[in-house]
mmCIF file of C-alpha atoms in Angstrom:
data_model
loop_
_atom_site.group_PDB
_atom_site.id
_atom_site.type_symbol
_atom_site.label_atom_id
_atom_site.label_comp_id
_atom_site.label_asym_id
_atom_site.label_seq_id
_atom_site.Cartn_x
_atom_site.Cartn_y
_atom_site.Cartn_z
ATOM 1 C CA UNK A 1 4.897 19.810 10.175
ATOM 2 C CA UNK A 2 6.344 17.365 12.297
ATOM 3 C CA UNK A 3 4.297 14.782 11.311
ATOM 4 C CA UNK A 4 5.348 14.968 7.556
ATOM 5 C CA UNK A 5 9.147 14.868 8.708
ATOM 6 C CA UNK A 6 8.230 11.505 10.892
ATOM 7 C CA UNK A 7 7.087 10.368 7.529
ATOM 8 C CA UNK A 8 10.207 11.299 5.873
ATOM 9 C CA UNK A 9 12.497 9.822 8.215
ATOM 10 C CA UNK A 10 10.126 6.316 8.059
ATOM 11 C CA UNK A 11 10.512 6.857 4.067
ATOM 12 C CA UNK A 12 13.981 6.081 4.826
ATOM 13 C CA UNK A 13 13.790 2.968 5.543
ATOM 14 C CA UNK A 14 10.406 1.999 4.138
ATOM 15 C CA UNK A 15 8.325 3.537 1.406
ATOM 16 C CA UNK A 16 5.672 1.350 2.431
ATOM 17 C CA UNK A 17 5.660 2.718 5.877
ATOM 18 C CA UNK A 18 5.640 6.145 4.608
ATOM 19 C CA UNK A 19 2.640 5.877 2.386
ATOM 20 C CA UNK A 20 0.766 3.843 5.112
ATOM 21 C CA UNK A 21 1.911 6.436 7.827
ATOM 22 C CA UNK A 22 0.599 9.143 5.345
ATOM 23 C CA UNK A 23 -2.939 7.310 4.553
ATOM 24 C CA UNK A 24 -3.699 6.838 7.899
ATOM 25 C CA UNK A 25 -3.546 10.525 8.685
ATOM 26 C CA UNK A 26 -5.281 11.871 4.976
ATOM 27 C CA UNK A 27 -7.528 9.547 4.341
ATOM 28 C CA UNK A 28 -10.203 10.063 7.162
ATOM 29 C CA UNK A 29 -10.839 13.350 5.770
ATOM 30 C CA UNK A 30 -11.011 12.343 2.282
ATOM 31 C CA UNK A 31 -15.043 12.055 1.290
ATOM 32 C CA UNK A 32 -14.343 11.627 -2.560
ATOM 33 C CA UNK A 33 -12.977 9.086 -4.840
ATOM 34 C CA UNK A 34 -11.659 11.601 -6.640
ATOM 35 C CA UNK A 35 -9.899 13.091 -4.301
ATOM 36 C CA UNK A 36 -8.193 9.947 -3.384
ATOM 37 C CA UNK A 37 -7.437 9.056 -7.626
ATOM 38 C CA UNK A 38 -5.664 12.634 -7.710
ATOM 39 C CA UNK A 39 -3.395 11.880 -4.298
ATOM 40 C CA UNK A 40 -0.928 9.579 -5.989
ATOM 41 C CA UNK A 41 0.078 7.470 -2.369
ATOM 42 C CA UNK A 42 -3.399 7.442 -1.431
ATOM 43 C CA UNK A 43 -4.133 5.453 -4.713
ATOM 44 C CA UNK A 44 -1.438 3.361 -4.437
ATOM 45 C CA UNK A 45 -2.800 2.312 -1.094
ATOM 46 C CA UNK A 46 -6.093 1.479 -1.979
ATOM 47 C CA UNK A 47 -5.350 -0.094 -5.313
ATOM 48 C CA UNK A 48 -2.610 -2.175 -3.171
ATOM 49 C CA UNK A 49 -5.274 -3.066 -1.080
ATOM 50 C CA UNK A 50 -8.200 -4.155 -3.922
ATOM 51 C CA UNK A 51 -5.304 -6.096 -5.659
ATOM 52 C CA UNK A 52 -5.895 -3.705 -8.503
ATOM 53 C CA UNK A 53 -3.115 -4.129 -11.105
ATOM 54 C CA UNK A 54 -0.946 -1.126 -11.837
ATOM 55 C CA UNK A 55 -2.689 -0.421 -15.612
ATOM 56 C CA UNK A 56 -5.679 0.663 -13.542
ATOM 57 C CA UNK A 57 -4.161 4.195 -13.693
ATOM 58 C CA UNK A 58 -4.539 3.951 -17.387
ATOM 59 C CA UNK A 59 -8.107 4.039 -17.145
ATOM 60 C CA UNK A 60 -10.168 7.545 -17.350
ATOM 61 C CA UNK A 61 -10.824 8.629 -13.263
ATOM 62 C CA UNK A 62 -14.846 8.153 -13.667
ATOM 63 C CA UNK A 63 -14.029 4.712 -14.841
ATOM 64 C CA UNK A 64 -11.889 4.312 -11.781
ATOM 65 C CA UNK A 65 -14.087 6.060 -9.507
ATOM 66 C CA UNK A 66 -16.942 3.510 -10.662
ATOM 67 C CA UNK A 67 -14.108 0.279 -9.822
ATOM 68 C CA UNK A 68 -13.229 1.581 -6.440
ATOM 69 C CA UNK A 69 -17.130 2.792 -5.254
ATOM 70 C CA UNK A 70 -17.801 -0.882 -6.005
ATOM 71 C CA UNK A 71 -15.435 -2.388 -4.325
ATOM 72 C CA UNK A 72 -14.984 -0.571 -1.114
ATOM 73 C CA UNK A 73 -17.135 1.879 1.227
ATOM 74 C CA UNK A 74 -15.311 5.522 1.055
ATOM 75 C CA UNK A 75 -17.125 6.083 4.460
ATOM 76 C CA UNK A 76 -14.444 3.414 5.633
ATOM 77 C CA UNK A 77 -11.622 5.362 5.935
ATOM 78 C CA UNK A 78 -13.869 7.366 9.307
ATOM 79 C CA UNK A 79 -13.569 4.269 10.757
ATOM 80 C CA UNK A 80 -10.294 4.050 13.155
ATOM 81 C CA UNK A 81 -10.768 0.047 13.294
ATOM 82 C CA UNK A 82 -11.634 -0.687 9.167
ATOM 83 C CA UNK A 83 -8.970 1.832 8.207
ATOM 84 C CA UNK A 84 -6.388 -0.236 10.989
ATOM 85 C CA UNK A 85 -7.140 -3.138 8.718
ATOM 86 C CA UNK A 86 -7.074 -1.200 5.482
ATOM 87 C CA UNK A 87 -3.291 -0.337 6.413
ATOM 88 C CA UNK A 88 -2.700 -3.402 7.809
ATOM 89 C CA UNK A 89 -3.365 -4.896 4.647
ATOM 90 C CA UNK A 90 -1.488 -2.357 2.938
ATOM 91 C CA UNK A 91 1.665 -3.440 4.730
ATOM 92 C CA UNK A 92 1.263 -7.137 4.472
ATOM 93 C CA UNK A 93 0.078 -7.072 0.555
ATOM 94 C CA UNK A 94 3.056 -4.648 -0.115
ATOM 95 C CA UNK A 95 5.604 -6.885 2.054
ATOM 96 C CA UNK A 96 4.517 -10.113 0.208
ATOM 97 C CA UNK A 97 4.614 -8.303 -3.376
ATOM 98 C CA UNK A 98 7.785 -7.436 -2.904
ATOM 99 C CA UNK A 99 8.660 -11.007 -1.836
ATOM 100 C CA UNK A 100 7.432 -12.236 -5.104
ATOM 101 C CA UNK A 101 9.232 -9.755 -7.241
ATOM 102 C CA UNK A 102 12.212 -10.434 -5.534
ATOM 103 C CA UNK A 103 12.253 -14.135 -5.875
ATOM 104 C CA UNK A 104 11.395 -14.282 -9.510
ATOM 105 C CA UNK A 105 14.076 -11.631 -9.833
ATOM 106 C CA UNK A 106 16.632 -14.184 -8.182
ATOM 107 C CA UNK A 107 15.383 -17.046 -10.185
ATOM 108 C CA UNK A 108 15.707 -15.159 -13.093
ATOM 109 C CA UNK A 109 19.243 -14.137 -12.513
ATOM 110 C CA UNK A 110 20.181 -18.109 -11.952
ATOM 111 C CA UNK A 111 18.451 -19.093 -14.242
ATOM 112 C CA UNK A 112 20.204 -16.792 -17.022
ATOM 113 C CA UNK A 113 23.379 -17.515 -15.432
ATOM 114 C CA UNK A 114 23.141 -20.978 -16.224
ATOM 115 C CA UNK A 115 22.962 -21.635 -12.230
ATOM 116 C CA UNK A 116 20.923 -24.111 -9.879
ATOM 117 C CA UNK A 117 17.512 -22.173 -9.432
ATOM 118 C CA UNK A 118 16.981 -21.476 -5.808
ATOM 119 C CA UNK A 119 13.359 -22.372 -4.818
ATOM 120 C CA UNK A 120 14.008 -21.423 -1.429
ATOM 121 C CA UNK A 121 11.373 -18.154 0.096
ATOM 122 C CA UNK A 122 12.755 -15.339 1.238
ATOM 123 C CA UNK A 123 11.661 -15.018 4.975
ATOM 124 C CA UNK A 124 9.113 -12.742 6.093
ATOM 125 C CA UNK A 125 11.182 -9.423 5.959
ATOM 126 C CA UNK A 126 10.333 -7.285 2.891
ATOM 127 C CA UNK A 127 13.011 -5.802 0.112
ATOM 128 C CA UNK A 128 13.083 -2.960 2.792
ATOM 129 C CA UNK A 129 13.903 -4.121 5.885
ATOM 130 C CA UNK A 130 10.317 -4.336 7.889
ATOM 131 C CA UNK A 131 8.574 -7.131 8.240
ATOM 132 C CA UNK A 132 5.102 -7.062 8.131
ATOM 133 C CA UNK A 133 4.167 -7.648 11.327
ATOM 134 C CA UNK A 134 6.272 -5.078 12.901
ATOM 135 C CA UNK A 135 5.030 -2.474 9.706
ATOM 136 C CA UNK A 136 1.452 -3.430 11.261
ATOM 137 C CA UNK A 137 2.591 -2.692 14.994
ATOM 138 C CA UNK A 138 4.245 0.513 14.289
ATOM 139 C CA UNK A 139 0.946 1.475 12.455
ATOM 140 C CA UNK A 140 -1.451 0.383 14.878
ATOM 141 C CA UNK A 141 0.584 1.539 18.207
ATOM 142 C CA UNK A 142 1.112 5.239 16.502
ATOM 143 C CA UNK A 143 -2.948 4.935 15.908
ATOM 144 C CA UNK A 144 -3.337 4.743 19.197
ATOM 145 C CA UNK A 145 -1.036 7.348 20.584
#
């Protein structure tokens, strides 16, 4: 399939990209929690999205089923504009997590070292090379095409 080798080749360079790439074309079919708990990317996205932590999986899947029905409409994802700005969030969450991890990582490592602490943000670009405005833009213009 074509498409799933256009995810592989974004998977390259971004996981991010490939899961978002890969939501956007499962996920307006999907018409049960479940179905989306049992997809491992497709949970990752929405969980991403809710700012669930990543114990959540630890919980049984009617206990997460319960979380997620409460927390978001399932008849979303048929929506072409709410699940833009589901994956759109995605991107941007994901970017700025891995921003975070990052710098604590660095400040860490200084701090161990016995070195000056650099307070200083990394810029907008994620751990993977896409920023995530251009993630967003890649999403929305393939959307469209």
């Amino acid at each position: 399939d074509l498409e799933a080798q256009f995810e592989k080749v974004i998977g390259n360079s971004s996981n991010t990209l490939r899961e978002a790439r890969y939501a956007q074309r499962q996920l307006p079919g999907i018409s049960s929690w479940y179905s989306v708990i049992a997809d491992r990317p497709l949970a990752n996205v929405v969980q991403t999205v809710l700012g669930l932590p990543s114990s959540f999986v630890m919980l049984n899947v009617d206990q997460q089923k319960r979380v997620l029905e409460k927390r978001m409409n399932i008849a979303d994802f048929q929506n072409p504009t709410k699940l833009n700005k589901l994956l759109t969030r995605y991107v941007t969450m994901s970017d700025m997590n891995k921003q975070q991890q990052s710098t604590a990582v660095t400040m860490l490592d200084n701090y161990s070292n016995g070195g000056i602490i650099n307070m200083t943000l990394p810029g907008m670009s994620g751990s993977d090379g896409v920023s995530s405005s251009s993630a967003a833009a890649l999403i929305m213009s393939t959307a469209l095409g």
